[in-house]
Short mmCIF file of C-alpha atoms in Angstrom, two decimals:
data_model
loop_
_atom_site.label_atom_id
_atom_site.label_comp_id
_atom_site.label_asym_id
_atom_site.label_seq_id
_atom_site.Cartn_x
_atom_site.Cartn_y
_atom_site.Cartn_z
CA UNK A 1492 177.70 -175.42 -27.25
CA UNK A 1493 180.63 -177.65 -26.95
CA UNK A 1494 182.16 -178.41 -23.49
CA UNK A 1495 185.39 -178.39 -22.95
CA UNK A 1496 187.25 -180.05 -20.21
CA UNK A 1497 190.84 -179.43 -18.99
CA UNK A 1498 193.39 -181.69 -16.38
CA UNK A 1499 197.34 -181.20 -16.35
CA UNK A 1500 198.20 -183.09 -19.16
CA UNK A 1501 195.54 -182.02 -22.31
CA UNK A 1502 192.68 -180.25 -23.24
CA UNK A 1503 189.36 -182.24 -24.32
CA UNK A 1504 186.60 -180.78 -26.93
CA UNK A 1505 183.74 -182.42 -25.60
CA UNK A 1506 181.52 -182.38 -28.46
CA UNK A 1507 177.16 -183.31 -28.78
CA UNK A 1508 175.98 -185.89 -30.89
CA UNK A 1509 174.68 -183.33 -32.79
CA UNK A 1510 177.83 -181.43 -33.14
CA UNK A 1511 179.61 -184.75 -34.43
CA UNK A 1512 177.62 -185.28 -36.66
CA UNK A 1513 177.64 -182.00 -38.92
CA UNK A 1514 181.54 -182.27 -37.96
CA UNK A 1515 181.74 -185.75 -39.80
CA UNK A 1516 183.84 -186.00 -35.92
CA UNK A 1517 183.55 -189.86 -34.64
CA UNK A 1518 184.71 -188.83 -31.53
CA UNK A 1519 186.17 -185.85 -29.35
CA UNK A 1520 188.95 -184.21 -29.71
CA UNK A 1521 192.11 -184.67 -27.47
CA UNK A 1522 195.20 -182.17 -27.28
CA UNK A 1523 198.10 -182.42 -24.96
CA UNK A 1524 198.41 -179.51 -23.32
CA UNK A 1525 202.20 -178.68 -24.24
CA UNK A 1526 200.14 -178.39 -28.15
CA UNK A 1527 198.31 -175.30 -27.43
CA UNK A 1528 200.52 -172.53 -28.11
CA UNK A 1529 197.59 -169.46 -28.17
CA UNK A 1530 194.71 -168.90 -27.60
CA UNK A 1531 192.46 -165.59 -28.94
CA UNK A 1532 188.95 -164.83 -28.20
CA UNK A 1533 186.92 -163.32 -30.36
CA UNK A 1534 183.07 -162.11 -31.12
CA UNK A 1535 183.57 -163.04 -34.52
CA UNK A 1536 184.50 -166.32 -35.21
CA UNK A 1537 183.61 -165.86 -39.16
CA UNK A 1538 186.69 -163.93 -39.80
CA UNK A 1539 189.54 -166.59 -38.82
CA UNK A 1540 188.02 -169.17 -40.93
CA UNK A 1541 190.61 -170.24 -44.08
CA UNK A 1542 190.50 -172.61 -46.54
CA UNK A 1543 187.48 -174.70 -47.55
CA UNK A 1544 185.43 -177.36 -44.92
CA UNK A 1545 186.44 -181.19 -46.27
CA UNK A 1546 184.74 -182.59 -44.58
CA UNK A 1547 182.04 -180.40 -43.03
CA UNK A 1548 179.02 -178.80 -42.71
CA UNK A 1549 179.50 -174.77 -43.69
CA UNK A 1550 175.53 -172.81 -43.96
CA UNK A 1551 176.86 -169.18 -44.37
CA UNK A 1552 176.59 -167.16 -41.23
CA UNK A 1553 174.93 -169.72 -39.50
CA UNK A 1554 177.17 -172.73 -39.04
CA UNK A 1555 180.55 -173.87 -39.66
CA UNK A 1556 181.48 -177.22 -38.17
CA UNK A 1557 184.20 -179.88 -39.37
CA UNK A 1558 187.98 -179.80 -40.87
CA UNK A 1559 188.80 -177.05 -42.86
CA UNK A 1560 191.62 -177.76 -45.54
CA UNK A 1561 194.11 -175.14 -46.56
CA UNK A 1562 197.82 -174.28 -46.99
CA UNK A 1563 198.93 -173.13 -43.68
CA UNK A 1564 197.15 -176.85 -42.55
CA UNK A 1565 193.86 -178.12 -41.47
CA UNK A 1566 191.79 -176.71 -38.91
CA UNK A 1567 188.99 -177.82 -36.91
CA UNK A 1568 186.15 -175.26 -36.56
CA UNK A 1569 182.68 -175.25 -34.88
CA UNK A 1570 181.09 -171.92 -35.40
CA UNK A 1571 177.70 -171.08 -34.77
CA UNK A 1572 176.36 -167.30 -36.11
CA UNK A 1573 177.82 -165.06 -33.95
CA UNK A 1574 178.64 -165.69 -30.91
CA UNK A 1575 181.58 -165.54 -28.62
CA UNK A 1576 184.35 -167.74 -29.67
CA UNK A 1577 187.45 -169.12 -29.28
CA UNK A 1578 190.32 -169.59 -31.68
CA UNK A 1579 193.16 -171.83 -29.99
CA UNK A 1580 196.23 -172.20 -32.15
CA UNK A 1581 197.91 -175.75 -31.84
CA UNK A 1582 202.16 -176.99 -32.89
CA UNK A 1583 202.43 -180.48 -33.25
CA UNK A 1584 198.08 -181.71 -33.03
CA UNK A 1585 196.41 -183.38 -35.02
CA UNK A 1586 195.04 -179.10 -36.28
CA UNK A 1587 196.92 -176.34 -36.80
CA UNK A 1588 194.11 -174.30 -35.14
CA UNK A 1589 191.08 -174.47 -33.79
CA UNK A 1590 187.48 -172.34 -33.67
CA UNK A 1591 185.29 -172.85 -31.26
CA UNK A 1592 181.79 -171.42 -30.22
CA UNK A 1593 181.76 -171.18 -26.33
CA UNK A 1594 180.88 -168.60 -24.18
CA UNK A 1595 183.26 -170.09 -22.02
CA UNK A 1596 186.68 -168.93 -23.80
CA UNK A 1597 187.54 -166.42 -20.80
CA UNK A 1598 187.72 -169.80 -18.63
CA UNK A 1599 189.47 -171.41 -20.83
CA UNK A 1600 192.17 -168.92 -20.90
CA UNK A 1601 192.27 -168.34 -17.20
CA UNK A 1602 192.76 -172.30 -16.50
CA UNK A 1603 195.68 -172.60 -18.85
CA UNK A 1604 197.49 -170.28 -16.63
CA UNK A 1605 196.76 -172.86 -13.49
CA UNK A 1606 198.00 -175.95 -12.34
CA UNK A 1607 195.05 -178.15 -13.04
CA UNK A 1608 194.14 -181.29 -11.62
CA UNK A 1609 194.62 -185.45 -12.28
CA UNK A 1610 191.67 -185.31 -13.25
CA UNK A 1611 189.66 -184.13 -16.45
CA UNK A 1612 186.99 -180.63 -15.04
CA UNK A 1613 185.04 -178.27 -17.45
CA UNK A 1614 187.00 -174.87 -17.48
CA UNK A 1615 184.40 -173.00 -15.89
CA UNK A 1616 185.12 -175.28 -12.31
CA UNK A 1617 189.21 -174.75 -12.42
CA UNK A 1618 188.42 -170.99 -13.19
CA UNK A 1619 185.78 -170.06 -10.52
CA UNK A 1620 187.99 -172.09 -8.28
CA UNK A 1621 191.28 -170.66 -8.16
CA UNK A 1622 192.49 -166.94 -7.85
CA UNK A 1623 193.66 -165.37 -10.79
CA UNK A 1624 197.02 -163.08 -11.22
CA UNK A 1625 195.71 -160.37 -12.96
CA UNK A 1626 198.79 -157.66 -14.70
CA UNK A 1627 198.57 -154.45 -14.34
CA UNK A 1628 201.01 -151.27 -14.82
CA UNK A 1629 203.99 -151.88 -12.13
CA UNK A 1630 204.17 -148.44 -10.02
CA UNK A 1631 201.19 -146.66 -11.70
CA UNK A 1632 197.91 -146.03 -9.96
CA UNK A 1633 195.03 -147.34 -12.81
CA UNK A 1634 194.34 -144.29 -15.48
CA UNK A 1635 191.49 -142.24 -14.37
CA UNK A 1636 188.16 -142.76 -16.46
CA UNK A 1637 187.30 -140.07 -18.74
CA UNK A 1638 183.95 -138.86 -19.60
CA UNK A 1639 182.58 -137.04 -22.60
CA UNK A 1640 181.86 -132.89 -21.82
#
């Protein structure tokens, strides 16, 4: 799984040597934080694939890695089996979208809402050390749980 590092100005997607080989990528991905438009969590990243892998590796429902070209632009994907993933929509970056299998998608979404430090840190560490404001329904009590009869 990829390692996600975040600071004030950028998100770095750190790839292992094996991930670099299957995605035909020589270095890590560096994404400016301002380029991130939307972060979505998904349980089935395969539904987010669009276009064709070029260059990349594709073993259906097992592995998709590399650059995927479509009419909408280029996406970088690194999907393994049916594991939790994150979809990051970008604007003004090398890719239009990142689709990454990672169990730290929620931590990434929370860390992006916070002011990060000047140094790169793992998103799990950033999210764990800060309190995240939760938006609820103002002026209303939570809905009671409904039990089946």
